[in-house]
Short mmCIF file of C-alpha atoms in Angstrom, two decimals:
data_model
loop_
_atom_site.label_atom_id
_atom_site.label_comp_id
_atom_site.label_asym_id
_atom_site.label_seq_id
_atom_site.Cartn_x
_atom_site.Cartn_y
_atom_site.Cartn_z
CA MET A 1 25.56 -8.63 27.24
CA PHE A 2 24.96 -5.33 29.11
CA GLY A 3 28.39 -4.00 28.19
CA LYS A 4 27.46 -4.60 24.56
CA LEU A 5 24.16 -2.77 25.07
CA ARG A 6 25.92 0.24 26.61
CA ARG A 7 28.29 0.47 23.64
CA LEU A 8 25.27 0.20 21.34
CA ASP A 9 23.59 3.05 23.27
CA ARG A 10 26.60 5.32 22.76
CA ASP A 11 26.81 4.49 19.06
CA VAL A 12 23.10 5.06 18.44
CA SER A 13 23.13 8.35 20.37
CA ARG A 14 26.09 9.60 18.36
CA LEU A 15 24.39 8.63 15.11
CA ALA A 16 21.15 10.32 16.20
CA LEU A 17 22.95 13.58 16.87
CA GLU A 18 24.84 13.39 13.56
CA GLU A 19 21.64 12.70 11.64
CA SER A 20 19.85 15.58 13.38
CA GLU A 21 22.46 18.06 12.15
CA ARG A 22 21.22 17.56 8.58
CA LEU A 23 17.61 18.48 9.40
CA PRO A 24 15.85 21.86 9.55
CA SER A 25 15.56 23.10 13.11
CA ALA A 26 11.87 22.15 13.57
CA GLU A 27 12.39 18.62 12.26
CA ARG A 28 15.59 18.30 14.32
CA ARG A 29 13.67 19.03 17.51
CA ARG A 30 10.99 16.47 16.61
CA PHE A 31 13.60 13.87 15.68
CA LEU A 32 15.52 14.22 18.91
CA ARG A 33 12.35 14.50 21.01
CA ASN A 34 11.38 11.00 19.86
CA GLY A 35 14.67 9.56 21.08
CA LEU A 36 16.25 11.88 23.57
CA PHE A 37 17.61 9.43 26.09
CA THR A 38 20.08 6.65 25.77
CA ALA A 39 19.46 3.19 27.14
CA GLY A 40 21.27 4.12 30.34
CA GLY A 41 19.11 7.19 30.85
CA ALA A 42 21.76 9.75 29.80
CA MET A 43 20.29 12.66 27.91
CA VAL A 44 21.48 13.37 24.39
CA GLY A 45 20.78 16.51 22.41
CA GLY A 46 21.20 18.80 25.39
CA ALA A 47 19.88 21.77 23.45
CA LEU A 48 16.33 20.36 23.86
CA ALA A 49 15.33 22.30 26.94
CA GLY A 50 11.75 22.43 28.15
CA ILE A 51 10.84 18.78 27.54
CA ALA A 52 9.82 16.78 30.60
CA PRO A 53 12.63 14.24 31.19
CA LYS A 54 10.30 11.69 32.84
CA ALA A 55 7.95 11.71 29.88
CA LEU A 56 10.81 11.28 27.44
CA ALA A 57 12.50 8.59 29.50
CA ALA A 58 9.26 6.57 29.46
CA THR A 59 9.37 6.10 25.70
CA GLN A 60 10.67 3.06 23.88
CA TYR A 61 11.50 5.03 20.73
CA PRO A 62 14.88 5.11 18.93
CA PRO A 63 17.59 5.78 19.84
CA GLU A 64 16.34 4.35 23.18
CA ILE A 65 16.84 0.60 23.44
CA PRO A 66 13.31 -0.72 24.18
CA SER A 67 12.70 -2.88 27.25
CA TRP A 68 11.82 -5.95 25.14
CA THR A 69 15.28 -5.89 23.59
CA ARG A 70 16.91 -6.22 27.03
CA THR A 71 15.42 -9.56 27.98
CA LEU A 72 14.81 -13.02 26.63
CA GLY A 73 11.30 -13.75 25.41
CA PRO A 74 9.19 -16.91 25.76
CA GLY A 75 10.60 -19.85 23.81
CA VAL A 76 9.03 -21.86 21.02
CA VAL A 77 5.75 -23.66 21.85
CA ALA A 78 5.15 -21.23 24.71
CA ASP A 79 1.78 -21.08 22.93
CA PRO A 80 1.37 -24.53 21.33
CA TYR A 81 -1.51 -23.13 19.29
CA GLY A 82 -0.68 -19.55 18.27
CA VAL A 83 -2.75 -16.72 19.72
CA PRO A 84 -2.97 -13.02 18.79
CA SER A 85 -0.84 -10.43 20.55
CA PRO A 86 -2.48 -9.10 23.76
CA PHE A 87 -2.32 -5.68 22.10
CA GLU A 88 -4.94 -6.95 19.60
CA LYS A 89 -7.47 -7.95 22.27
CA GLU A 90 -10.14 -5.63 20.86
CA VAL A 91 -10.15 -7.47 17.52
CA ILE A 92 -12.92 -9.95 18.32
CA ARG A 93 -16.33 -11.07 17.13
CA ARG A 94 -19.20 -9.25 18.80
CA ASN A 95 -22.94 -9.71 18.98
CA VAL A 96 -25.97 -7.47 19.49
CA PRO A 97 -27.77 -8.79 22.61
CA TRP A 98 -31.23 -7.57 21.62
CA LEU A 99 -31.05 -8.89 18.05
CA THR A 100 -32.30 -12.39 18.87
CA ALA A 101 -34.56 -13.73 21.58
CA ASP A 102 -31.94 -16.11 22.93
CA LYS A 103 -28.12 -16.21 23.01
CA VAL A 104 -28.20 -19.83 21.82
CA SER A 105 -29.87 -18.87 18.56
CA SER A 106 -27.77 -15.83 17.85
CA ILE A 107 -25.22 -14.19 15.57
CA SER A 108 -21.71 -12.84 15.97
CA PHE A 109 -20.20 -10.25 13.64
CA SER A 110 -16.71 -10.17 12.10
CA PRO A 111 -14.61 -7.06 12.90
CA LEU A 112 -14.29 -5.95 9.25
CA GLN A 113 -12.76 -2.64 10.37
CA HIS A 114 -9.61 -4.39 11.66
CA LEU A 115 -9.08 -7.00 8.95
CA LYS A 116 -6.52 -6.83 6.14
CA GLY A 117 -6.60 -8.56 2.76
CA ILE A 118 -9.60 -10.74 1.94
CA ILE A 119 -9.17 -13.85 4.12
CA THR A 120 -11.00 -13.83 7.44
CA PRO A 121 -9.04 -15.54 10.24
CA ASN A 122 -10.88 -18.64 11.46
CA GLY A 123 -11.31 -17.21 14.95
CA LEU A 124 -12.98 -14.08 13.56
CA PHE A 125 -15.30 -15.67 10.98
CA PHE A 126 -18.88 -14.61 11.74
CA GLU A 127 -21.08 -17.30 13.25
CA ARG A 128 -24.80 -18.05 13.21
CA HIS A 129 -26.49 -20.66 15.39
CA HIS A 130 -30.10 -21.80 15.26
CA ALA A 131 -29.80 -24.07 18.31
CA GLY A 132 -26.25 -23.53 19.55
CA ARG A 133 -23.20 -25.35 18.22
CA PRO A 134 -23.05 -29.11 18.83
CA GLU A 135 -19.88 -30.80 20.11
CA ILE A 136 -19.30 -33.61 17.61
CA ASP A 137 -16.77 -36.42 17.85
CA PRO A 138 -15.60 -36.91 14.26
CA GLN A 139 -15.11 -40.61 14.91
CA GLN A 140 -18.83 -40.85 15.67
CA HIS A 141 -19.99 -38.62 12.83
CA ARG A 142 -21.38 -39.99 9.57
CA LEU A 143 -22.70 -38.48 6.33
CA MET A 144 -25.62 -40.35 4.78
CA ILE A 145 -26.49 -39.88 1.08
CA HIS A 146 -29.80 -41.44 0.05
CA GLY A 147 -33.13 -40.83 -1.68
CA LEU A 148 -33.36 -40.97 -5.47
CA VAL A 149 -29.89 -42.50 -5.89
CA GLU A 150 -28.70 -45.84 -7.22
CA ARG A 151 -26.33 -46.70 -4.34
CA PRO A 152 -27.12 -45.02 -1.00
CA ILE A 153 -24.08 -44.76 1.25
CA ILE A 154 -23.02 -43.78 4.75
CA LEU A 155 -19.56 -42.21 4.93
CA SER A 156 -17.22 -41.88 7.90
CA MET A 157 -14.77 -38.97 7.98
CA ASP A 158 -12.04 -41.33 6.79
CA ASP A 159 -14.26 -42.49 3.92
CA LEU A 160 -14.98 -38.91 2.90
CA GLN A 161 -11.35 -37.85 2.90
CA ARG A 162 -10.44 -40.67 0.49
CA PHE A 163 -12.25 -38.79 -2.30
CA PRO A 164 -10.28 -36.25 -4.39
CA SER A 165 -10.25 -32.86 -2.65
CA VAL A 166 -10.37 -29.28 -3.92
CA SER A 167 -9.66 -25.89 -2.33
CA GLN A 168 -11.48 -22.68 -3.24
CA ILE A 169 -11.78 -19.18 -1.78
CA ASN A 170 -15.37 -18.03 -1.26
CA PHE A 171 -17.24 -15.59 0.93
CA ILE A 172 -20.22 -16.55 3.08
CA GLU A 173 -22.81 -13.90 3.94
CA CYS A 174 -25.96 -14.14 6.04
CA PRO A 175 -28.89 -12.77 3.99
CA ALA A 176 -29.84 -10.67 7.04
CA ASN A 177 -26.53 -8.76 6.89
CA GLY A 178 -27.51 -5.09 7.26
CA GLY A 179 -31.16 -6.07 7.49
CA MET A 180 -31.82 -4.03 10.65
CA GLU A 181 -31.71 -0.83 8.59
CA TRP A 182 -34.47 -1.25 6.01
CA ARG A 183 -36.55 1.45 7.70
CA GLY A 184 -33.81 3.74 8.98
CA ALA A 185 -30.29 4.03 10.39
CA GLN A 186 -30.02 2.26 13.75
CA LEU A 187 -26.47 1.11 14.44
CA ASN A 188 -23.40 3.32 14.35
CA SER A 189 -20.92 0.53 13.64
CA LEU A 190 -19.40 -1.14 10.58
CA GLN A 191 -19.03 -4.39 12.51
CA PHE A 192 -22.69 -4.57 13.56
CA LEU A 193 -24.05 -3.30 10.24
CA HIS A 194 -22.08 -5.45 7.78
CA GLY A 195 -20.05 -7.98 9.80
CA MET A 196 -22.16 -11.00 8.83
CA VAL A 197 -19.87 -11.62 5.85
CA SER A 198 -16.51 -13.41 5.93
CA CYS A 199 -14.23 -15.14 3.42
CA ALA A 200 -12.01 -18.23 3.64
CA GLU A 201 -10.20 -20.90 1.68
CA TRP A 202 -12.34 -24.02 1.94
CA THR A 203 -11.04 -27.54 1.36
CA GLY A 204 -13.21 -30.59 0.83
CA VAL A 205 -14.84 -32.87 -1.71
CA ARG A 206 -16.99 -31.58 -4.54
CA LEU A 207 -20.62 -32.55 -3.97
CA SER A 208 -20.77 -33.51 -7.65
CA THR A 209 -18.08 -36.16 -6.99
CA LEU A 210 -20.15 -37.72 -4.20
CA LEU A 211 -23.41 -37.58 -6.19
CA GLN A 212 -21.75 -39.17 -9.21
CA ASP A 213 -20.43 -41.92 -6.93
CA VAL A 214 -23.91 -42.80 -5.63
CA GLY A 215 -25.58 -42.33 -9.05
CA ILE A 216 -28.59 -40.00 -9.33
CA LYS A 217 -31.84 -41.44 -10.67
CA THR A 218 -33.38 -39.59 -13.62
CA GLU A 219 -36.19 -38.15 -11.50
CA GLY A 220 -33.73 -36.64 -8.98
CA LYS A 221 -33.85 -32.80 -9.27
CA TRP A 222 -33.18 -31.48 -5.75
CA VAL A 223 -30.88 -32.17 -2.81
CA LEU A 224 -31.91 -31.73 0.83
CA ALA A 225 -29.00 -30.87 3.15
CA GLU A 226 -29.55 -31.48 6.87
CA GLY A 227 -27.34 -30.51 9.79
CA ALA A 228 -26.69 -32.42 13.01
CA ASP A 229 -27.36 -29.41 15.27
CA GLY A 230 -30.29 -29.26 17.65
CA ALA A 231 -32.36 -27.35 15.06
CA ALA A 232 -31.61 -29.95 12.33
CA MET A 233 -31.08 -27.02 9.96
CA THR A 234 -32.24 -28.04 6.48
CA ARG A 235 -32.27 -26.42 3.05
CA SER A 236 -33.34 -27.62 -0.40
CA ILE A 237 -30.80 -27.03 -3.17
CA PRO A 238 -31.48 -27.48 -6.89
CA LEU A 239 -29.47 -30.30 -8.44
CA GLU A 240 -27.99 -27.92 -11.02
CA LYS A 241 -26.27 -25.90 -8.27
CA ALA A 242 -25.29 -29.05 -6.33
CA LEU A 243 -23.44 -30.34 -9.39
CA ASP A 244 -21.82 -26.97 -10.13
CA ASP A 245 -19.45 -25.62 -7.46
CA VAL A 246 -20.73 -26.87 -4.08
CA ILE A 247 -18.24 -28.70 -1.83
CA VAL A 248 -18.52 -30.74 1.35
CA ALA A 249 -15.80 -28.93 3.32
CA TYR A 250 -13.78 -30.30 6.21
CA ALA A 251 -11.05 -27.63 6.35
CA GLN A 252 -10.94 -23.85 6.50
CA ASN A 253 -7.82 -21.80 5.88
CA GLY A 254 -5.60 -24.86 6.17
CA GLU A 255 -6.97 -26.42 9.36
CA ALA A 256 -9.99 -28.45 10.38
CA LEU A 257 -13.22 -26.47 10.55
CA ARG A 258 -13.81 -24.64 13.80
CA ARG A 259 -16.72 -25.98 15.86
CA GLU A 260 -18.86 -22.90 15.23
CA GLN A 261 -18.21 -23.29 11.50
CA GLY A 262 -19.63 -26.80 11.28
CA TYR A 263 -16.94 -29.19 12.54
CA PRO A 264 -16.38 -31.76 11.26
CA ILE A 265 -18.10 -31.05 7.87
CA ARG A 266 -20.31 -28.43 6.27
CA LEU A 267 -21.59 -27.44 2.86
CA VAL A 268 -20.04 -24.49 1.03
CA VAL A 269 -22.47 -23.15 -1.58
CA PRO A 270 -20.51 -20.35 -3.31
CA GLY A 271 -22.38 -17.07 -3.73
CA TRP A 272 -25.60 -18.25 -2.05
CA GLU A 273 -27.26 -17.30 1.24
CA GLY A 274 -25.26 -18.35 4.28
CA ASN A 275 -28.08 -20.56 5.59
CA THR A 276 -27.73 -22.87 2.55
CA HIS A 277 -24.14 -23.66 3.64
CA VAL A 278 -25.51 -26.22 6.10
CA LYS A 279 -23.12 -26.83 9.00
CA TRP A 280 -22.51 -30.07 10.95
CA LEU A 281 -23.74 -31.82 7.80
CA ARG A 282 -25.17 -35.30 8.49
CA ARG A 283 -27.58 -36.10 5.62
CA LEU A 284 -28.02 -35.43 1.90
CA GLU A 285 -31.22 -36.66 0.32
CA VAL A 286 -31.94 -36.51 -3.41
CA GLY A 287 -35.59 -35.84 -4.31
CA ASP A 288 -37.78 -34.65 -7.16
CA LYS A 289 -38.99 -31.38 -5.57
CA PRO A 290 -38.04 -28.94 -2.81
CA TRP A 291 -38.99 -29.97 0.73
CA MET A 292 -40.29 -26.51 1.78
CA GLN A 293 -38.89 -26.74 5.29
CA ARG A 294 -39.26 -24.02 7.92
CA GLU A 295 -36.08 -22.21 6.78
CA GLU A 296 -37.50 -21.83 3.25
CA THR A 297 -41.07 -20.87 4.12
CA SER A 298 -41.52 -18.87 7.32
CA LYS A 299 -37.80 -17.94 7.46
CA TYR A 300 -35.37 -16.70 4.81
CA THR A 301 -38.12 -15.48 2.50
CA ASP A 302 -38.40 -11.84 1.45
CA LEU A 303 -41.56 -9.90 2.19
CA MET A 304 -42.44 -7.73 -0.81
CA PRO A 305 -44.19 -4.30 -0.72
CA ASP A 306 -47.64 -5.91 -1.23
CA GLY A 307 -47.12 -8.29 1.71
CA THR A 308 -46.46 -11.41 -0.38
CA ALA A 309 -43.36 -13.52 0.28
CA HIS A 310 -40.69 -14.08 -2.33
CA GLY A 311 -39.16 -17.52 -1.78
CA PHE A 312 -35.82 -18.97 -2.83
CA THR A 313 -33.72 -15.81 -3.13
CA TRP A 314 -30.52 -17.83 -2.90
CA VAL A 315 -27.98 -15.59 -4.64
CA MET A 316 -26.33 -12.81 -2.61
CA GLU A 317 -26.45 -9.67 -4.72
CA ALA A 318 -23.37 -7.53 -5.34
CA LYS A 319 -22.48 -5.29 -2.39
CA SER A 320 -19.63 -3.07 -1.20
CA VAL A 321 -18.82 -1.12 1.94
CA ILE A 322 -16.07 1.27 3.00
CA THR A 323 -14.17 -0.23 5.94
CA SER A 324 -11.87 2.75 6.60
CA PRO A 325 -12.83 5.37 7.53
CA CYS A 326 -15.93 4.12 9.33
CA PRO A 327 -17.48 4.71 12.78
CA GLU A 328 -14.80 2.53 14.42
CA MET A 329 -11.97 4.04 12.32
CA PRO A 330 -12.28 7.86 12.41
CA LEU A 331 -9.90 10.20 10.57
CA ARG A 332 -6.90 11.45 12.57
CA GLY A 333 -6.38 14.81 10.95
CA LYS A 334 -6.43 16.52 7.57
CA GLY A 335 -4.37 15.39 4.62
CA ILE A 336 -3.86 12.21 2.62
CA HIS A 337 -5.92 9.14 3.60
CA GLN A 338 -6.58 5.79 1.97
CA ILE A 339 -10.27 5.04 1.61
CA GLU A 340 -10.45 1.23 1.81
CA GLY A 341 -13.26 -1.24 1.53
CA LEU A 342 -14.57 -4.66 0.55
CA ALA A 343 -16.79 -5.67 -2.36
CA TRP A 344 -18.32 -9.00 -3.40
CA SER A 345 -20.93 -10.59 -5.64
CA GLY A 346 -22.71 -13.94 -5.48
CA ARG A 347 -22.90 -13.95 -9.27
CA GLY A 348 -19.16 -13.92 -9.99
CA LYS A 349 -16.27 -11.45 -9.98
CA VAL A 350 -16.22 -7.80 -8.99
CA LYS A 351 -15.67 -5.76 -12.16
CA ALA A 352 -15.29 -2.25 -10.67
CA VAL A 353 -15.92 -0.18 -7.55
CA ASP A 354 -16.69 3.57 -7.57
CA VAL A 355 -16.21 5.82 -4.55
CA SER A 356 -17.92 9.15 -3.81
CA VAL A 357 -16.96 11.69 -1.13
CA ASP A 358 -19.97 13.95 -1.73
CA GLY A 359 -22.92 11.63 -1.23
CA GLY A 360 -23.07 10.27 -4.77
CA GLN A 361 -22.90 13.53 -6.74
CA ASN A 362 -19.49 12.63 -8.19
CA TRP A 363 -17.75 9.25 -8.44
CA GLN A 364 -14.13 8.11 -8.85
CA GLN A 365 -13.05 4.61 -9.81
CA ALA A 366 -11.21 2.84 -6.98
CA GLN A 367 -8.25 0.50 -7.41
CA LEU A 368 -9.10 -3.20 -7.10
CA ARG A 369 -6.40 -5.08 -5.21
CA GLU A 370 -5.45 -8.53 -6.43
CA PRO A 371 -6.53 -11.23 -6.22
CA VAL A 372 -9.95 -10.61 -7.74
CA MET A 373 -11.80 -13.95 -7.70
CA SER A 374 -15.29 -15.20 -8.37
CA LYS A 375 -17.66 -15.21 -5.35
CA SER A 376 -14.87 -13.98 -3.10
CA LEU A 377 -14.27 -10.77 -1.19
CA THR A 378 -12.34 -8.15 -3.19
CA ARG A 379 -10.48 -5.30 -1.51
CA PHE A 380 -10.50 -1.80 -3.04
CA SER A 381 -8.83 1.51 -2.18
CA LEU A 382 -8.73 5.15 -3.26
CA GLU A 383 -6.35 7.91 -2.18
CA TRP A 384 -8.22 10.92 -0.78
CA LYS A 385 -7.00 14.28 0.51
CA TRP A 386 -9.35 15.34 3.28
CA ASP A 387 -9.61 19.13 3.77
CA GLY A 388 -11.24 18.92 7.20
CA ASN A 389 -14.75 19.68 5.99
CA PRO A 390 -17.72 17.30 6.47
CA ALA A 391 -18.00 14.65 3.74
CA LEU A 392 -20.38 11.86 2.71
CA LEU A 393 -18.49 8.69 1.75
CA GLN A 394 -20.08 5.98 -0.40
CA SER A 395 -19.00 3.04 -2.54
CA ARG A 396 -20.86 1.14 -5.26
CA VAL A 397 -19.81 -2.09 -6.90
CA ILE A 398 -20.43 -3.31 -10.45
CA ASP A 399 -20.04 -7.08 -10.96
CA GLU A 400 -19.06 -8.97 -14.08
CA THR A 401 -22.73 -9.49 -15.05
CA GLY A 402 -23.21 -5.69 -15.21
CA TYR A 403 -25.27 -5.56 -11.98
CA VAL A 404 -24.83 -2.19 -10.21
CA GLN A 405 -25.25 -1.91 -6.44
CA PRO A 406 -28.49 0.05 -5.90
CA THR A 407 -29.06 3.20 -3.90
CA LEU A 408 -31.22 2.88 -0.81
CA GLY A 409 -34.06 4.65 -2.65
CA GLN A 410 -33.88 2.26 -5.60
CA LEU A 411 -33.90 -0.78 -3.32
CA ARG A 412 -36.85 0.49 -1.27
CA GLN A 413 -38.79 1.29 -4.45
CA ALA A 414 -38.36 -2.31 -5.65
CA ARG A 415 -38.60 -4.18 -2.35
CA GLY A 416 -40.41 -1.92 0.12
CA THR A 417 -39.36 -1.96 3.78
CA ASN A 418 -41.01 -5.14 5.11
CA SER A 419 -38.09 -7.51 4.59
CA ILE A 420 -34.99 -8.09 6.69
CA TYR A 421 -33.07 -9.96 3.99
CA HIS A 422 -30.88 -9.01 1.00
CA LYS A 423 -30.33 -5.36 1.90
CA ASN A 424 -27.39 -4.62 -0.37
CA SER A 425 -27.92 -0.88 -0.97
CA ILE A 426 -25.12 1.70 -0.94
CA GLN A 427 -23.86 2.52 2.59
CA THR A 428 -23.22 6.15 3.50
CA TRP A 429 -20.73 7.25 6.16
CA LYS A 430 -20.80 10.93 7.21
CA VAL A 431 -17.38 12.34 8.13
CA ASN A 432 -17.72 15.22 10.60
CA GLY A 433 -15.32 18.14 10.88
CA ASP A 434 -13.57 16.53 13.86
CA GLY A 435 -12.87 13.33 11.87
CA GLY A 436 -15.58 11.29 13.57
CA VAL A 437 -17.68 9.04 11.30
CA VAL A 438 -21.37 8.22 11.70
CA ASN A 439 -23.89 6.00 9.92
CA VAL A 440 -26.46 7.99 7.90
CA GLN A 441 -28.94 7.14 5.18
CA LEU A 442 -29.31 8.94 1.83
CA SER A 443 -31.94 7.90 -0.66
#
């Protein structure tokens, strides 16, 4: 084995020197500097004087044979359930300790700055608890459907999974996402400002299938969904929405729901506030009017400029945000960069996204990356040549209904600054001359 490696070293070194002869002198020095030593430590390209041998020998770059090529790695099922590389240890959910009174009733934020595509890995999907996550044995869990129905039923997990299933990709967003900034910029972080949104492929049974099976009485107009957590989280949902696209989900991105995502079952209510997607679902009751529970009276209602509360603001308005560059992803020098971001709408598909580099004075249309799906995250990008001067980056989304993401000034004019929910205004990142990025507000 090692004899073969030594022969490979000699061959690679010879090829490196031959290739370097075709390059201009400056590029030749750079090329050889990145791979000056052979696997055995012998120096190639002897004309490269002045470069510290120890520093060069420490590299794993070609034509050096890296250390991980010289040994056998762990075998299959070394990790029976796959885990991320240790070099990705910073890609985790995080929370803001002072945001809630107690860690049990708290929120974690998805690291949007590190994610690719539109699907959020299950381990990084944001989480919200009102009384901590319960540990539920699926064999002991039941879903009861009752109220104004012809045939009330209690379903086991096996019973539920006998119904025809569907899979659909939808985002879930907490209505408080970004809500700390109604009155001014506070947090210099994409993750903490906008990380209460995530997107997954959900698999389960359409709620309409279950409601048709039990038979809804003519006076039935609403459905109450109740969770099995310590807070017994409950929300009233109009029957029209329940029969449209809501599913009782038991799988997320191809596996059973994670515990913090409602294991073993939860509602998925596409495009609506995250709190309506009731987790650890145990009961569905059909009634003739909304129940007006705590989460739809004192909580999750929007305070308007005159102090009155606006109830039942279910739909998450269209929103977009630039994910790179951002405070966690500064620019590393002048030249070509890809401005990337995410856009979504609770009313349907994203139609277009515009990007500005001068604080909204001029706009360019970004490229939407496929797939573009209804009530799903959509990724966008725009090539930008940064000249090293300060810049103000913004994005604004237009959805298929014609709704345009508002400026902060427009949103404050309509809604005041009393609320903490549904803050979907344009986000501004200021790029400084050194490439650093900070959160600022422009009206």
